[in-house]
Every structure is written in C-alpha cells, then in structure tokens.
Amino acid sequence: EDQVTQSPEALRLQEGESSSLNCSYTVSGLRGLFWYRQDPGKGPEFLFTLYSAGEEKEKERLKATLTKKESFLHITAPKPEDSATYLCAVQGLRGYQKVTFGTGTKLQVIP
Amino acid sequence: DGGITQSPKYLFRKEGQNVTLSCEQNLNHDAMYWYRQDPGQGLRLIYYSQIVNDFQKGDIAEGYSVSREKKESFPLTVTSAQKNPTAFYLCASKNRDTTFDRPLGYTFGSGTRLTVV
C-alpha cells in the first residue's frame, strides 16, 4: 500500500527564516509526486509535479526536490502570505487513478 | 477564468436526509473526482469519472452516489446510508498528458463543508 508521511506537522518561522518541509513516501513505482498549498477553508492549489529522482522545480520562494524516498519543499525567505498547509501526494503504478495524500504541514510565518 | 465551482459552500443535513453537492468545471477536463477531507487525515477518494456516463468507486464510496451526464458536471449525493457525513468535500478535475502519459496535478474547487444537525 502506498504511504505518504509529512513532517513536521506544524512549523512556525520568522519572516525571512528559510526552512524545508519533508515528504517521505513508499509507492509501488512512482509515476508522480505532487505538492499543493491549502489555505484555511479553501481547496488545495496545485504547486508542482515531480516525476523522477533528481528533478527540481521552483516557483517564487518555493523549490521542490525529489529523491527515491522523499521530497523536500524548500521555502526561501518566507513571507507571512506563505502561511498555509502544504500537502504532498504520490501516484504510483498500482491503480491508474490512485493518488495517496499526506496529512500536510501547517506553516505559519510570523512578521 | 476557467475553474471548478462547488456549491453550496456550507450545507446542513438532517438525520435520514439525502443531500446533493454540486460540482461544475469549465476547464474541458475529462476526469473529475470527489474527495473527502477530515481533520488529521489525508484526502480520501470517494468517486471518480474519466468520461461522461462512466464512474468508478474510490476508497470510501459507501453511502455516496454520483452521476456524470455532462462533461462539465459531476454531482455527489450523500445518502442517509453514510453514517458519518460531517466533513469538507472537495471536487477536482485534471487533464491527461497525452504526449508523455504522465499524471498531471489536480485543479480543486473551493469545497463544500457538510454538517449533520
């Protein structure tokens, strides 16, 4: 069974204090790893898809990286508007439409 | 702008009542999905549809039903058989990467919060 574990559960940063969120996964052949951002009371917003180990993608202050066992979401010089819950999900070879989500990391950036 | 519209934003269900959650998309996506989100748990798949007039059960389909009569619409009915329906319901859609056959990310709606009263 595919599994996704995100850590930490919650993270509090000062504005400008860079850090990383972790997503560890086990999957029967990775087809894609996804990162989403979710604001309270809203639906998740797609950020990145990573397909193979060594791949990296960037968007503004966010950079996602992927190894064979985990993915990191690096946040450089965060701002208060980066406060949200960040979700990681994987899609493996077993079950074409099966996507397994983690429980998320709740990020708070303090001015 | 293209997107997914879910309605209503808040819904209250009485015991023994069926309720229907609406989901409409104008993204021209073939595949549509319903997820349930509970505190402290990852999103769980209820139903999905890859094409009009066809849909498949997800991991937690019991007590739910769907229809897909139009490409744009994928309503979810929460029946009285669903014993614990209080949750945040998310509709999603996605396109298909026909060039590389790689999975693409979801576009989600803004959600419907269902509460049993």
Coordinates of N, CA and C in Angstrom, one line a residue:
Chain A
E1 N 0.8 -1.2 0.0 CA 0.0 0.0 0.0 C 0.9 1.3 0.0
D2 N 0.5 2.2 -0.8 CA 1.3 3.5 -0.9 C 1.1 4.3 0.4
Q3 N 2.2 4.9 0.8 CA 2.1 5.7 2.0 C 2.9 7.0 1.9
V4 N 2.3 8.1 2.5 CA 3.0 9.4 2.5 C 3.0 9.9 3.9
T5 N 4.2 10.3 4.3 CA 4.3 10.9 5.7 C 5.0 12.2 5.6
Q6 N 4.3 13.2 6.1 CA 4.8 14.6 6.0 C 5.3 15.1 7.4
S7 N 6.4 15.8 7.4 CA 7.0 16.3 8.7 C 7.6 17.6 8.5
P8 N 7.6 18.5 9.5 CA 6.8 18.4 10.7 C 5.3 18.6 10.5
E9 N 4.5 18.3 11.5 CA 3.1 18.5 11.3 C 2.8 20.0 11.3
A10 N 3.6 20.8 12.0 CA 3.4 22.2 12.1 C 4.8 22.9 12.2
L11 N 4.9 24.1 11.6 CA 6.2 24.8 11.5 C 5.9 26.3 11.6
R12 N 6.6 26.9 12.6 CA 6.5 28.3 12.8 C 7.8 29.0 12.5
L13 N 7.8 29.9 11.5 CA 9.0 30.6 11.1 C 8.9 32.1 11.2
Q14 N 10.0 32.7 11.5 CA 10.0 34.2 11.4 C 10.1 34.6 9.9
E15 N 9.6 35.7 9.6 CA 9.7 36.2 8.2 C 11.2 36.2 7.8
G16 N 11.5 35.7 6.7 CA 12.9 35.6 6.2 C 13.7 34.4 6.6
E17 N 13.1 33.6 7.5 CA 13.8 32.4 8.0 C 13.6 31.2 7.1
S18 N 14.5 30.8 6.4 CA 14.3 29.7 5.4 C 14.3 28.4 6.1
S19 N 13.5 27.5 5.5 CA 13.4 26.1 6.1 C 12.9 25.2 5.0
S20 N 12.8 23.9 5.4 CA 12.3 22.8 4.5 C 11.2 22.0 5.1
L21 N 10.3 21.6 4.3 CA 9.3 20.6 4.7 C 9.6 19.3 4.0
N22 N 9.3 18.2 4.7 CA 9.7 16.9 4.3 C 8.5 16.1 3.9
C23 N 8.6 15.3 2.8 CA 7.5 14.3 2.4 C 8.2 13.0 2.1
S24 N 8.1 12.0 3.0 CA 8.6 10.7 2.8 C 7.5 9.8 2.2
Y25 N 7.9 9.0 1.3 CA 6.9 8.2 0.6 C 7.4 6.7 0.3
T26 N 6.4 5.8 0.3 CA 6.7 4.5 -0.2 C 5.6 4.3 -1.3
V27 N 6.0 3.8 -2.4 CA 5.0 3.6 -3.5 C 5.5 2.5 -4.4
S28 N 4.5 1.9 -5.1 CA 4.9 0.8 -6.0 C 5.2 1.4 -7.3
G29 N 6.3 2.0 -7.5 CA 6.7 2.6 -8.8 C 6.1 4.0 -8.9
L30 N 6.9 5.0 -8.7 CA 6.4 6.3 -8.7 C 6.1 6.8 -10.1
R31 N 4.9 7.3 -10.3 CA 4.5 7.9 -11.5 C 4.6 9.5 -11.4
G32 N 4.3 10.0 -10.2 CA 4.4 11.4 -10.0 C 4.2 11.7 -8.5
L33 N 4.9 12.8 -8.1 CA 4.8 13.3 -6.7 C 4.3 14.8 -6.8
F34 N 3.3 15.1 -6.0 CA 2.6 16.4 -6.2 C 2.7 17.2 -4.9
W35 N 2.9 18.5 -5.0 CA 2.8 19.4 -3.9 C 1.6 20.4 -4.1
Y36 N 0.9 20.6 -3.0 CA -0.3 21.5 -3.1 C -0.1 22.5 -1.9
R37 N -0.7 23.6 -2.0 CA -0.9 24.6 -0.9 C -2.4 24.7 -0.6
Q38 N -2.7 24.7 0.7 CA -4.2 24.8 1.0 C -4.3 25.9 2.1
D39 N -5.1 26.9 1.8 CA -5.5 27.9 2.8 C -6.7 27.5 3.5
P40 N -6.9 28.0 4.8 CA -8.0 27.5 5.6 C -9.3 27.7 4.9
G41 N -10.1 26.7 4.9 CA -11.5 26.7 4.3 C -11.5 26.8 2.8
K42 N -10.4 26.5 2.1 CA -10.3 26.6 0.7 C -9.8 25.2 0.1
G43 N -10.0 25.0 -1.2 CA -9.5 23.8 -1.8 C -8.0 23.9 -2.0
P44 N -7.3 22.8 -2.1 CA -5.8 22.9 -2.4 C -5.5 23.5 -3.7
E45 N -4.4 24.2 -3.8 CA -3.9 24.8 -5.0 C -2.7 24.1 -5.5
F46 N -2.7 23.6 -6.7 CA -1.5 22.9 -7.3 C -0.3 23.8 -7.3
L47 N 0.9 23.2 -6.9 CA 2.1 23.9 -6.9 C 3.1 23.2 -8.0
F48 N 3.4 21.9 -7.7 CA 4.4 21.2 -8.5 C 4.1 19.8 -8.7
T49 N 4.6 19.2 -9.8 CA 4.7 17.8 -10.0 C 6.1 17.4 -10.3
L50 N 6.6 16.4 -9.6 CA 7.9 15.8 -9.8 C 7.8 14.4 -10.3
Y51 N 8.6 14.0 -11.3 CA 8.4 12.7 -11.9 C 9.5 11.7 -11.6
S52 N 10.7 12.2 -11.4 CA 11.8 11.3 -11.2 C 12.9 11.8 -10.3
A53 N 13.6 10.9 -9.6 CA 14.6 11.3 -8.7 C 15.6 12.3 -9.3
G54 N 16.0 13.3 -8.6 CA 16.9 14.3 -9.1 C 16.2 15.5 -9.7
E55 N 14.9 15.4 -9.9 CA 14.2 16.5 -10.5 C 14.0 17.6 -9.5
E56 N 14.0 18.9 -9.9 CA 13.7 20.0 -9.1 C 12.8 21.0 -9.9
K57 N 12.0 21.7 -9.1 CA 11.1 22.7 -9.7 C 11.0 23.9 -8.7
E58 N 10.9 25.1 -9.3 CA 10.9 26.3 -8.5 C 9.7 27.2 -8.9
K59 N 9.2 27.9 -7.9 CA 8.2 28.9 -8.1 C 8.3 29.9 -7.0
E60 N 8.7 31.1 -7.4 CA 8.9 32.2 -6.4 C 9.8 31.8 -5.3
R61 N 9.4 31.7 -4.1 CA 10.2 31.4 -2.9 C 10.2 29.9 -2.6
L62 N 9.5 29.1 -3.4 CA 9.4 27.6 -3.2 C 10.3 26.9 -4.2
K63 N 10.9 25.8 -3.7 CA 11.7 24.9 -4.5 C 11.4 23.5 -4.1
A64 N 11.0 22.6 -5.0 CA 10.7 21.2 -4.6 C 11.8 20.3 -5.2
T65 N 12.2 19.4 -4.4 CA 13.2 18.4 -4.9 C 12.7 17.0 -4.6
L66 N 13.3 16.0 -5.3 CA 12.8 14.7 -5.2 C 14.0 13.7 -5.2
T67 N 13.9 12.7 -4.2 CA 14.8 11.6 -4.2 C 14.0 10.3 -4.4
K68 N 14.6 9.2 -4.3 CA 13.8 7.9 -4.4 C 13.0 7.6 -3.2
K69 N 13.2 8.3 -2.1 CA 12.5 8.0 -0.9 C 11.7 9.2 -0.3
E70 N 12.1 10.5 -0.7 CA 11.5 11.6 -0.1 C 11.5 12.8 -1.1
S71 N 10.7 13.8 -0.7 CA 10.7 15.1 -1.4 C 10.8 16.2 -0.4
F72 N 11.5 17.3 -0.7 CA 11.5 18.4 0.1 C 10.9 19.6 -0.6
L73 N 10.2 20.4 0.2 CA 9.8 21.7 -0.2 C 10.5 22.8 0.5
H74 N 11.5 23.4 -0.2 CA 12.3 24.4 0.5 C 11.6 25.8 0.3
I75 N 11.6 26.5 1.4 CA 11.0 27.8 1.4 C 12.1 28.8 1.8
T76 N 12.4 29.7 0.8 CA 13.5 30.7 1.0 C 12.9 32.0 1.3
A77 N 13.4 32.6 2.4 CA 13.0 33.9 2.9 C 11.5 34.1 2.9
P78 N 10.8 33.2 3.6 CA 9.3 33.2 3.6 C 8.7 34.5 4.0
K79 N 7.5 34.8 3.5 CA 6.7 36.0 3.9 C 5.4 35.5 4.6
P80 N 4.8 36.4 5.3 CA 3.5 35.9 6.0 C 2.5 35.3 5.1
E81 N 2.5 35.8 3.8 CA 1.5 35.3 2.9 C 1.8 33.8 2.4
D82 N 3.0 33.3 2.8 CA 3.3 31.9 2.6 C 2.6 31.0 3.6
S83 N 2.0 31.5 4.6 CA 1.4 30.7 5.7 C 0.2 30.0 5.1
A84 N 0.2 28.6 5.2 CA -0.8 27.8 4.7 C -0.4 26.3 5.1
T85 N -1.3 25.4 4.7 CA -0.9 24.0 4.9 C -0.4 23.5 3.6
Y86 N 0.7 22.8 3.6 CA 1.3 22.2 2.3 C 1.1 20.7 2.3
L87 N 0.4 20.3 1.3 CA 0.1 18.8 1.1 C 1.0 18.2 0.1
C88 N 1.4 17.0 0.4 CA 2.2 16.2 -0.6 C 1.3 15.0 -1.0
A89 N 1.5 14.5 -2.2 CA 0.7 13.4 -2.7 C 1.5 12.6 -3.7
V90 N 1.3 11.3 -3.8 CA 2.0 10.5 -4.7 C 1.0 9.6 -5.6
Q91 N 1.4 9.4 -6.8 CA 0.7 8.5 -7.6 C 1.6 7.4 -8.1
G92 N 1.3 6.1 -7.9 CA 2.1 5.0 -8.2 C 1.6 4.2 -9.4
L93 N 2.2 3.1 -9.7 CA 1.8 2.3 -10.8 C 0.6 1.5 -10.5
R94 N 0.3 1.2 -9.2 CA -0.8 0.4 -8.8 C -2.1 1.2 -8.8
G95 N -3.0 0.9 -9.7 CA -4.2 1.7 -9.8 C -4.0 3.0 -10.5
Y96 N -4.5 3.0 -11.7 CA -4.1 4.2 -12.5 C -4.5 5.5 -11.9
Q97 N -5.7 5.5 -11.2 CA -6.1 6.8 -10.7 C -5.9 7.0 -9.2
K98 N -5.1 6.1 -8.6 CA -4.9 6.1 -7.1 C -3.8 7.2 -6.8
V99 N -4.3 8.2 -6.0 CA -3.4 9.2 -5.5 C -3.5 9.1 -4.0
T100 N -2.3 9.0 -3.3 CA -2.3 9.0 -1.9 C -1.8 10.3 -1.3
F101 N -2.5 10.9 -0.4 CA -2.2 12.2 0.1 C -1.6 12.0 1.5
G102 N -0.7 12.9 1.9 CA -0.2 13.1 3.3 C -1.2 14.0 4.0
T103 N -0.9 14.1 5.3 CA -1.8 14.9 6.2 C -1.4 16.3 6.2
G104 N -0.3 16.7 5.6 CA 0.1 18.1 5.5 C 1.0 18.6 6.6
T105 N 1.7 19.7 6.2 CA 2.5 20.5 7.2 C 1.8 21.9 7.2
K106 N 1.5 22.3 8.4 CA 0.9 23.7 8.6 C 2.0 24.6 8.9
L107 N 2.2 25.6 8.0 CA 3.2 26.6 8.1 C 2.7 27.9 8.5
Q108 N 3.3 28.5 9.5 CA 2.9 29.8 9.9 C 4.2 30.7 9.9
V109 N 4.1 31.8 9.1 CA 5.2 32.7 9.0 C 4.9 34.0 9.7
I110 N 5.7 34.3 10.7 CA 5.4 35.5 11.6 C 6.1 36.7 11.1
P111 N 5.4 37.9 11.0 CA 6.1 39.1 10.6 C 7.2 39.5 11.6
Chain B
D1 N -12.3 33.3 -16.3 CA -11.3 32.4 -15.9 C -11.8 31.0 -15.8
G2 N -11.1 30.0 -16.2 CA -11.5 28.6 -16.1 C -11.3 28.1 -14.6
G3 N -12.2 27.2 -14.2 CA -12.0 26.7 -12.9 C -13.1 25.7 -12.5
I4 N -13.2 25.4 -11.2 CA -14.2 24.5 -10.7 C -15.1 25.2 -9.7
T5 N -16.4 25.1 -9.9 CA -17.3 25.8 -9.0 C -18.0 24.7 -8.1
Q6 N -17.9 24.8 -6.8 CA -18.7 23.9 -5.9 C -19.7 24.7 -5.2
S7 N -20.9 24.1 -5.1 CA -21.9 24.8 -4.3 C -22.8 23.7 -3.6
P8 N -23.4 24.1 -2.4 CA -23.1 25.3 -1.7 C -21.8 25.3 -1.0
K9 N -21.4 26.4 -0.4 CA -20.2 26.4 0.4 C -20.4 25.7 1.8
Y10 N -21.6 25.9 2.3 CA -21.9 25.2 3.6 C -23.3 24.5 3.4
L11 N -23.4 23.3 4.0 CA -24.6 22.5 3.8 C -24.9 21.8 5.1
F12 N -26.1 21.8 5.5 CA -26.5 21.2 6.8 C -27.5 20.1 6.5
R13 N -27.2 18.9 7.0 CA -28.1 17.7 6.7 C -28.7 17.2 8.0
K14 N -30.0 16.9 7.9 CA -30.7 16.3 9.0 C -30.5 14.8 8.9
E15 N -30.7 14.1 10.0 CA -30.6 12.7 10.0 C -31.6 12.1 9.0
G16 N -31.2 11.1 8.3 CA -32.1 10.4 7.3 C -32.3 11.1 6.0
Q17 N -31.6 12.2 5.8 CA -31.8 13.1 4.6 C -30.7 12.8 3.6
N18 N -31.1 12.8 2.3 CA -30.1 12.8 1.3 C -29.8 14.3 0.9
V19 N -28.6 14.6 0.6 CA -28.2 15.9 0.1 C -27.3 15.8 -1.1
T20 N -27.4 16.7 -2.0 CA -26.5 16.7 -3.2 C -25.6 17.9 -3.3
L21 N -24.3 17.6 -3.5 CA -23.3 18.7 -3.6 C -23.0 18.8 -5.1
S22 N -23.0 20.1 -5.5 CA -22.8 20.4 -6.9 C -21.3 20.7 -7.3
C23 N -20.9 20.2 -8.4 CA -19.5 20.5 -8.9 C -19.6 20.7 -10.4
E24 N -19.2 21.9 -10.9 CA -19.2 22.3 -12.3 C -17.8 22.8 -12.7
Q25 N -17.3 22.3 -13.8 CA -16.0 22.8 -14.3 C -16.1 23.3 -15.8
N26 N -15.3 24.3 -16.1 CA -15.3 24.8 -17.4 C -13.8 24.8 -18.0
L27 N -13.1 23.8 -17.5 CA -11.7 23.6 -17.9 C -11.6 22.6 -19.1
N28 N -12.7 22.0 -19.5 CA -12.7 21.0 -20.5 C -11.9 19.7 -20.1
H29 N -11.8 19.4 -18.9 CA -11.1 18.3 -18.4 C -12.0 17.0 -18.5
D30 N -11.4 15.9 -18.9 CA -12.2 14.7 -19.0 C -12.5 14.1 -17.6
A31 N -11.5 14.1 -16.8 CA -11.6 13.3 -15.5 C -12.0 14.3 -14.4
M32 N -12.9 13.8 -13.5 CA -13.4 14.5 -12.4 C -13.4 13.6 -11.2
Y33 N -13.2 14.2 -10.0 CA -13.0 13.4 -8.7 C -13.8 14.1 -7.6
W34 N -14.2 13.2 -6.6 CA -14.7 13.7 -5.3 C -13.8 13.1 -4.2
Y35 N -13.3 14.1 -3.4 CA -12.5 13.7 -2.2 C -13.2 14.2 -0.9
R36 N -12.9 13.5 0.1 CA -13.4 13.9 1.5 C -12.2 14.2 2.3
Q37 N -12.2 15.4 3.1 CA -11.1 15.8 3.9 C -11.6 15.9 5.3
D38 N -11.0 15.1 6.2 CA -11.3 15.2 7.7 C -10.0 15.6 8.4
P39 N -10.2 16.3 9.5 CA -9.0 16.8 10.3 C -8.1 15.7 10.6
G40 N -6.8 15.9 10.4 CA -5.8 15.0 10.7 C -5.6 13.8 9.8
Q41 N -6.4 13.8 8.7 CA -6.3 12.7 7.7 C -6.0 13.3 6.4
G42 N -5.4 12.4 5.5 CA -5.2 12.8 4.2 C -6.5 12.8 3.4
L43 N -6.5 13.5 2.2 CA -7.7 13.4 1.4 C -8.0 12.0 1.0
R44 N -9.3 11.6 1.0 CA -9.7 10.2 0.6 C -10.6 10.3 -0.5
L45 N -10.4 9.4 -1.5 CA -11.1 9.4 -2.8 C -12.5 8.7 -2.6
I46 N -13.6 9.4 -3.0 CA -14.9 8.8 -2.9 C -15.3 8.2 -4.2
Y47 N -15.3 9.0 -5.3 CA -15.7 8.5 -6.6 C -14.8 9.3 -7.6
Y48 N -14.7 8.7 -8.8 CA -14.1 9.4 -9.9 C -14.7 9.0 -11.2
S49 N -14.6 9.9 -12.2 CA -15.1 9.6 -13.5 C -14.1 10.1 -14.6
Q50 N -13.8 9.2 -15.5 CA -12.9 9.6 -16.5 C -13.5 10.0 -17.8
I51 N -14.8 9.7 -17.9 CA -15.6 10.0 -19.2 C -17.0 10.1 -18.8
V52 N -17.8 10.9 -19.7 CA -19.2 11.0 -19.5 C -19.9 9.6 -19.4
N53 N -20.9 9.5 -18.5 CA -21.7 8.3 -18.3 C -20.9 7.1 -17.8
D54 N -19.7 7.4 -17.2 CA -18.9 6.3 -16.6 C -18.3 6.9 -15.3
F55 N -18.3 6.1 -14.2 CA -17.7 6.5 -13.0 C -17.3 5.2 -12.2
Q56 N -16.3 5.4 -11.3 CA -15.7 4.3 -10.6 C -15.7 4.6 -9.1
K57 N -15.9 3.6 -8.2 CA -15.8 3.8 -6.8 C -14.3 4.1 -6.4
G58 N -14.2 4.9 -5.4 CA -12.9 5.2 -4.8 C -12.7 4.3 -3.5
D59 N -12.0 4.8 -2.6 CA -11.7 4.1 -1.4 C -12.8 4.1 -0.4
I60 N -13.7 5.1 -0.4 CA -14.7 5.2 0.6 C -16.1 5.6 0.0
A61 N -16.5 4.8 -1.0 CA -17.7 5.1 -1.7 C -19.0 4.8 -1.0
E62 N -19.0 4.0 0.1 CA -20.2 3.5 0.7 C -21.0 4.7 1.3
G63 N -22.3 4.8 0.9 CA -23.1 5.9 1.4 C -23.1 7.1 0.5
Y64 N -22.4 7.0 -0.6 CA -22.4 8.1 -1.6 C -22.8 7.6 -3.0
S65 N -23.3 8.5 -3.8 CA -23.6 8.2 -5.2 C -23.2 9.4 -6.1
V66 N -23.0 9.1 -7.3 CA -22.6 10.2 -8.3 C -23.3 9.9 -9.6
S67 N -23.2 11.0 -10.5 CA -23.7 10.8 -11.8 C -22.7 11.7 -12.7
R68 N -22.6 11.3 -14.0 CA -21.8 12.1 -14.9 C -22.5 12.1 -16.2
E69 N -23.6 13.0 -16.3 CA -24.4 13.1 -17.5 C -23.8 14.1 -18.5
K70 N -23.0 15.0 -18.0 CA -22.4 16.0 -18.8 C -20.9 16.1 -18.5
K71 N -20.1 16.5 -19.4 CA -18.6 16.6 -19.2 C -18.3 17.6 -18.1
E72 N -19.1 18.6 -18.0 CA -18.9 19.7 -17.1 C -19.3 19.5 -15.7
S73 N -20.2 18.5 -15.4 CA -20.8 18.4 -14.2 C -20.6 17.0 -13.5
F74 N -20.4 17.0 -12.2 CA -20.2 15.7 -11.5 C -20.8 15.9 -10.1
P75 N -22.1 15.8 -9.9 CA -22.7 16.0 -8.6 C -22.5 14.8 -7.7
L76 N -22.4 15.0 -6.4 CA -22.2 14.0 -5.4 C -23.4 14.0 -4.5
T77 N -24.1 12.8 -4.3 CA -25.2 12.7 -3.3 C -24.7 12.0 -2.1
V78 N -24.9 12.6 -1.0 CA -24.6 12.0 0.3 C -25.9 11.4 0.8
T79 N -26.0 10.1 0.9 CA -27.2 9.4 1.2 C -27.3 9.2 2.7
S80 N -28.5 8.8 3.2 CA -28.7 8.5 4.6 C -27.9 7.3 5.1
A81 N -27.4 6.5 4.1 CA -26.6 5.4 4.5 C -25.2 5.8 4.9
Q82 N -24.8 7.0 4.7 CA -23.5 7.5 5.1 C -23.6 7.9 6.6
K83 N -23.0 7.2 7.5 CA -23.3 7.4 8.9 C -22.5 8.5 9.5
N84 N -21.4 8.9 8.9 CA -20.6 10.0 9.4 C -20.3 11.0 8.3
P85 N -21.2 11.7 7.8 CA -21.0 12.6 6.7 C -20.4 13.9 6.9
T86 N -20.3 14.3 8.2 CA -19.7 15.6 8.5 C -18.2 15.7 8.1
A87 N -17.9 16.5 7.1 CA -16.6 16.6 6.5 C -16.5 17.8 5.5
F88 N -15.3 18.0 5.0 CA -15.1 19.0 4.0 C -15.0 18.2 2.7
Y89 N -15.8 18.5 1.7 CA -15.9 17.8 0.4 C -15.2 18.6 -0.7
L90 N -14.3 18.0 -1.4 CA -13.6 18.6 -2.5 C -13.8 17.9 -3.8
C91 N -14.2 18.7 -4.8 CA -14.3 18.2 -6.2 C -13.0 18.7 -6.9
A92 N -12.5 17.8 -7.8 CA -11.3 18.1 -8.5 C -11.4 17.6 -9.9
S93 N -10.6 18.2 -10.8 CA -10.6 17.7 -12.2 C -9.1 17.7 -12.6
K94 N -8.8 17.0 -13.7 CA -7.5 17.1 -14.3 C -7.5 16.6 -15.7
N95 N -6.5 17.1 -16.4 CA -6.4 16.8 -17.8 C -5.5 15.6 -17.9
R96 N -5.2 15.1 -19.1 CA -4.4 14.0 -19.3 C -3.2 14.4 -20.2
D97 N -2.0 14.0 -19.8 CA -0.8 14.3 -20.6 C -0.7 13.3 -21.7
T98 N -1.3 13.6 -22.8 CA -1.3 12.7 -23.9 C 0.1 12.6 -24.7
T99 N 1.0 13.5 -24.4 CA 2.3 13.4 -25.0 C 3.2 12.5 -24.3
F100 N 3.3 12.6 -23.0 CA 4.2 11.7 -22.2 C 3.5 10.7 -21.4
D101 N 2.2 10.7 -21.3 CA 1.4 9.8 -20.5 C 1.9 9.9 -19.0
R102 N 2.1 11.1 -18.5 CA 2.4 11.3 -17.1 C 1.2 11.9 -16.4
P103 N 1.1 11.6 -15.1 CA 0.0 12.2 -14.4 C 0.2 13.6 -14.1
L104 N -0.9 14.4 -14.3 CA -0.9 15.8 -14.0 C -1.6 16.1 -12.7
G105 N -1.3 17.3 -12.2 CA -1.9 17.7 -10.9 C -3.4 18.0 -11.0
Y106 N -4.1 18.0 -9.9 CA -5.5 18.3 -9.9 C -5.7 19.8 -9.8
T107 N -6.9 20.2 -10.4 CA -7.4 21.5 -10.1 C -8.6 21.2 -9.1
F108 N -8.6 21.9 -8.0 CA -9.6 21.7 -7.0 C -10.6 22.8 -7.0
G109 N -11.8 22.5 -6.6 CA -12.8 23.5 -6.2 C -12.6 24.1 -4.8
S110 N -13.4 25.0 -4.4 CA -13.2 25.7 -3.1 C -13.9 24.9 -2.0
G111 N -14.6 23.8 -2.3 CA -15.1 22.9 -1.2 C -16.5 23.2 -0.7
T112 N -17.1 22.1 -0.2 CA -18.4 22.3 0.5 C -18.2 21.7 1.9
R113 N -18.6 22.4 2.9 CA -18.5 21.9 4.3 C -19.9 21.4 4.6
L114 N -20.0 20.1 4.9 CA -21.2 19.5 5.2 C -21.3 19.1 6.7
T115 N -22.3 19.5 7.3 CA -22.5 19.3 8.8 C -23.8 18.6 9.0
V116 N -23.8 17.6 9.9 CA -25.1 16.9 10.3 C -25.6 17.6 11.5
V117 N -26.9 18.0 11.4 CA -27.6 18.6 12.5 C -28.7 17.8 13.1

